[in-house]
Amino acid sequence: LFFAIDTNNTTTNTTRRRIKMAPLQTLLCTIGITAAAAFSPAHIQHTQRTHSLSPLCSDKGGGSAIAAPKTKTVTTTVTKQKQKQEQKKKYQPSDPDTFKQEDFEDAPMFRLFLIGDEGYDQEHVVTRLVEIIEDCSEDNGAGYFKSAYQGGEAFIGKYPREIAETYAEQLIRSEPIIFMDVRDDKD
């Protein structure tokens, strides 16, 4: 781009090229200085250079001088102090629970009854009661059978609805059948 082939017009071609290239070179020099100023620390003092970076960027001809930036770049360093954080206490398995007890509403209770029937075999009824109902012993099972036989029904216990219905369902499915009844505790 800068080579002049015609030897007669060397000075004229060079001058024309300088005039055409001067705005581009000025722009590039300005970008270079601005970038250098933006990324340099604020505490470094800029010294004025006695020689020009390029003959095209000098005041002696070939273009205008580079304007010094009017804005100052100040770099501040902010250090954050470490704040004390509350550490959660790690509980050992042997530590007593110190968690806040929440108020839970108790499940509604239902009464489970053994309905008396003359066709029952005592041994079968007592065995099934002991197998299915968790807190029933053989002595309790024999007492429930006698109460149901004499009075028509025997109260076995109070349980949450799902448990009472499960017990009743399992005893009703026995072969031969054992009749059970689940009633609400409020009745």
CSV table of N, CA and C in Angstrom, one decimal, residues 23 26 50 97-98 125 151 174:
chain,number,residue,atom,x,y,z
A,23,PRO,N,-6.4,9.7,9.3
A,23,PRO,CA,-7.5,9.5,10.2
A,23,PRO,C,-7.5,8.1,10.8
A,26,THR,N,-4.8,7.8,13.4
A,26,THR,CA,-5.1,8.6,14.6
A,26,THR,C,-6.1,7.7,15.4
A,50,THR,N,9.3,11.7,24.8
A,50,THR,CA,10.0,12.7,24.0
A,50,THR,C,10.0,12.3,22.6
A,97,ASP,N,-33.3,-35.4,72.4
A,97,ASP,CA,-33.9,-34.5,71.3
A,97,ASP,C,-34.2,-33.2,72.0
A,98,THR,N,-33.7,-32.1,71.4
A,98,THR,CA,-34.1,-30.8,71.9
A,98,THR,C,-34.9,-30.0,70.8
A,125,VAL,N,-61.3,-69.3,67.2
A,125,VAL,CA,-61.5,-67.8,67.4
A,125,VAL,C,-60.3,-67.3,68.2
A,151,GLY,N,-72.8,-62.3,76.0
A,151,GLY,CA,-73.5,-61.0,75.8
A,151,GLY,C,-73.8,-60.7,74.4
A,174,SER,N,-61.4,-65.0,57.7
A,174,SER,CA,-61.0,-66.3,58.3
A,174,SER,C,-62.0,-67.4,57.8
